[in-house]
């Protein structure tokens, strides 16, 4: 009987303590839950809005593309024209005559000097476009068109026009100046030199056009 009373006494003492400890645990858990709910969820940053491309920049790209395409079209038949002059020089070398050869060669040399100046100007303008380039689909399309024209120009002068002009110069130098004209050698030499100068510029244009395509890629 004493043992039973002792057990009842211990139970009555332990039970309230255990109940109090359990209640404190529940309060702490509820408090943590409230705090967790009070912390706001992170808000994702708003997407950065790209500045619209100025219309004057689009115009500059369009104008340059037109100028480069114009130079490319102007040189489409250049190799054939130089080959024709070289054939005339060969006929003169073999005893034939051509009263217009000297003036035709002089005109060709002057035209090539003009093209060299145009290529120099375009090469400088291309450098400027590289500093203004922005990532934009329209600009990228224009830059791609420029790359096509620059590539065609570079290939034409590197593999066709330079060789034709060099052959013309060699043929003219073999002919007596009294027969072919005293200024023919100078004009043929200038023509060949300008063709080499243009090819150096078209090479730069081609590389810069490729870089412009990369810089405008959206």
CSV table of C-alpha atoms in Angstrom, one decimal, residues 49-194:
chain,number,residue,atom,x,y,z
A,49,UNK,CA,15.3,46.8,-70.7
A,50,UNK,CA,17.6,47.5,-73.6
A,51,UNK,CA,17.7,51.0,-74.9
A,52,UNK,CA,16.2,51.3,-78.3
A,53,UNK,CA,18.7,51.7,-81.2
A,54,UNK,CA,18.7,55.3,-82.4
A,55,UNK,CA,17.4,55.7,-85.9
A,56,UNK,CA,20.4,57.7,-87.0
A,57,UNK,CA,22.6,54.7,-86.2
A,58,UNK,CA,20.4,52.4,-88.3
A,59,UNK,CA,20.8,55.0,-91.1
A,60,UNK,CA,24.6,55.0,-90.8
A,61,UNK,CA,24.6,51.2,-91.1
A,62,UNK,CA,22.3,51.3,-94.0
A,63,UNK,CA,24.2,54.0,-95.8
A,64,UNK,CA,27.5,52.2,-95.3
A,65,UNK,CA,26.1,49.0,-96.5
A,66,UNK,CA,24.9,50.8,-99.7
A,67,UNK,CA,28.3,52.4,-100.3
A,68,UNK,CA,30.1,49.2,-99.8
A,69,UNK,CA,27.7,47.4,-102.1
A,70,UNK,CA,28.2,50.1,-104.7
A,71,UNK,CA,32.0,49.6,-104.7
A,72,UNK,CA,31.6,45.9,-105.0
A,73,UNK,CA,29.2,46.2,-108.0
A,74,UNK,CA,31.6,48.8,-109.6
A,75,UNK,CA,34.4,46.2,-109.6
A,76,UNK,CA,32.4,43.2,-110.9
A,77,UNK,CA,33.8,43.3,-114.4
A,78,UNK,CA,37.2,44.9,-113.5
A,79,UNK,CA,39.2,41.8,-114.2
A,80,UNK,CA,37.7,41.5,-117.7
A,81,UNK,CA,38.5,45.1,-118.4
A,82,UNK,CA,42.1,44.8,-117.4
A,83,UNK,CA,42.4,41.5,-119.3
A,84,UNK,CA,41.2,43.4,-122.4
A,85,UNK,CA,43.8,46.0,-122.0
A,86,UNK,CA,46.5,43.4,-121.6
A,87,UNK,CA,45.3,41.7,-124.8
A,88,UNK,CA,45.6,45.0,-126.6
A,89,UNK,CA,49.1,45.5,-125.2
A,90,UNK,CA,50.1,42.0,-126.6
A,91,UNK,CA,48.8,42.9,-130.0
A,92,UNK,CA,50.8,46.1,-130.0
A,93,UNK,CA,53.8,44.0,-128.9
A,94,UNK,CA,53.3,41.8,-131.9
A,95,UNK,CA,53.3,44.7,-134.3
A,96,UNK,CA,49.6,45.7,-134.2
A,97,UNK,CA,48.3,49.2,-133.4
A,98,UNK,CA,45.6,50.7,-131.1
A,99,UNK,CA,45.2,54.4,-131.1
A,100,UNK,CA,43.1,54.3,-128.0
A,101,UNK,CA,45.3,52.1,-125.8
A,102,UNK,CA,47.1,54.9,-124.1
A,103,UNK,CA,44.0,56.8,-123.2
A,104,UNK,CA,42.1,53.7,-122.1
A,105,UNK,CA,45.0,52.7,-119.8
A,106,UNK,CA,45.3,56.2,-118.4
A,107,UNK,CA,41.5,56.2,-117.6
A,108,UNK,CA,41.7,52.8,-116.0
A,109,UNK,CA,44.6,53.9,-113.8
A,110,UNK,CA,42.7,57.0,-112.7
A,111,UNK,CA,39.6,55.0,-112.0
A,112,UNK,CA,41.6,52.6,-109.9
A,113,UNK,CA,43.1,55.5,-107.9
A,114,UNK,CA,39.5,56.7,-107.2
A,115,UNK,CA,38.5,53.2,-106.1
A,116,UNK,CA,41.5,53.1,-103.8
A,117,UNK,CA,40.4,56.4,-102.1
A,118,UNK,CA,36.8,55.0,-101.8
A,119,UNK,CA,38.2,51.8,-100.2
A,120,UNK,CA,40.3,53.9,-97.8
A,121,UNK,CA,37.3,56.0,-96.8
A,122,UNK,CA,35.1,52.9,-96.3
A,123,UNK,CA,37.8,51.2,-94.2
A,124,UNK,CA,37.9,54.2,-91.8
A,125,UNK,CA,34.1,54.4,-91.6
A,126,UNK,CA,33.9,50.7,-90.8
A,127,UNK,CA,36.2,51.3,-87.8
A,128,UNK,CA,33.8,54.0,-86.7
A,129,UNK,CA,30.8,51.7,-86.9
A,130,UNK,CA,32.6,49.2,-84.7
A,131,UNK,CA,32.8,51.8,-81.9
A,132,UNK,CA,29.0,52.5,-82.3
A,133,UNK,CA,27.8,49.0,-82.7
A,134,UNK,CA,24.9,47.7,-80.5
A,135,UNK,CA,23.3,44.3,-80.2
A,136,UNK,CA,20.3,44.5,-82.4
A,137,UNK,CA,18.7,42.3,-85.0
A,138,UNK,CA,18.3,45.0,-87.7
A,139,UNK,CA,21.9,46.1,-87.3
A,140,UNK,CA,23.1,42.5,-87.3
A,141,UNK,CA,21.3,41.9,-90.6
A,142,UNK,CA,23.0,45.0,-92.1
A,143,UNK,CA,26.4,43.9,-90.8
A,144,UNK,CA,25.9,40.5,-92.4
A,145,UNK,CA,25.2,42.1,-95.7
A,146,UNK,CA,28.4,44.2,-95.3
A,147,UNK,CA,30.3,41.0,-94.6
A,148,UNK,CA,29.1,39.5,-97.9
A,149,UNK,CA,30.2,42.5,-99.9
A,150,UNK,CA,33.5,42.8,-98.2
A,151,UNK,CA,34.2,39.1,-98.7
A,152,UNK,CA,33.4,39.3,-102.4
A,153,UNK,CA,35.6,42.4,-102.8
A,154,UNK,CA,38.5,40.8,-101.0
A,155,UNK,CA,38.3,37.6,-103.0
A,156,UNK,CA,38.0,39.6,-106.3
A,157,UNK,CA,41.1,41.7,-105.7
A,158,UNK,CA,43.2,39.0,-104.0
A,159,UNK,CA,42.7,36.3,-106.6
A,160,UNK,CA,41.6,38.1,-109.8
A,161,UNK,CA,42.3,41.9,-110.1
A,162,UNK,CA,45.8,42.0,-108.6
A,163,UNK,CA,47.0,39.2,-111.0
A,164,UNK,CA,45.4,40.8,-114.0
A,165,UNK,CA,47.0,44.2,-113.3
A,166,UNK,CA,50.4,42.6,-112.7
A,167,UNK,CA,50.2,40.8,-116.0
A,168,UNK,CA,49.2,44.0,-117.8
A,169,UNK,CA,52.2,45.8,-116.2
A,170,UNK,CA,54.6,43.1,-117.3
A,171,UNK,CA,53.3,43.1,-120.9
A,172,UNK,CA,53.5,46.9,-121.1
A,173,UNK,CA,57.1,46.9,-119.8
A,174,UNK,CA,58.1,44.6,-122.6
A,175,UNK,CA,57.0,46.9,-125.4
A,176,UNK,CA,59.1,49.7,-126.7
A,177,UNK,CA,57.8,53.0,-125.2
A,178,UNK,CA,58.1,54.6,-128.7
A,179,UNK,CA,55.4,52.1,-129.8
A,180,UNK,CA,53.1,51.7,-126.8
A,181,UNK,CA,53.5,55.3,-125.4
A,182,UNK,CA,55.9,56.9,-123.1
A,183,UNK,CA,53.5,57.1,-120.2
A,184,UNK,CA,52.1,53.6,-120.6
A,185,UNK,CA,54.6,52.0,-118.2
A,186,UNK,CA,53.9,54.7,-115.5
A,187,UNK,CA,50.1,54.2,-115.8
A,188,UNK,CA,50.4,50.4,-115.8
A,189,UNK,CA,52.6,50.6,-112.7
A,190,UNK,CA,50.2,52.9,-110.9
A,191,UNK,CA,47.3,50.7,-111.8
A,192,UNK,CA,49.0,47.6,-110.4
A,193,UNK,CA,50.1,49.5,-107.2
A,194,UNK,CA,46.5,50.8,-106.6
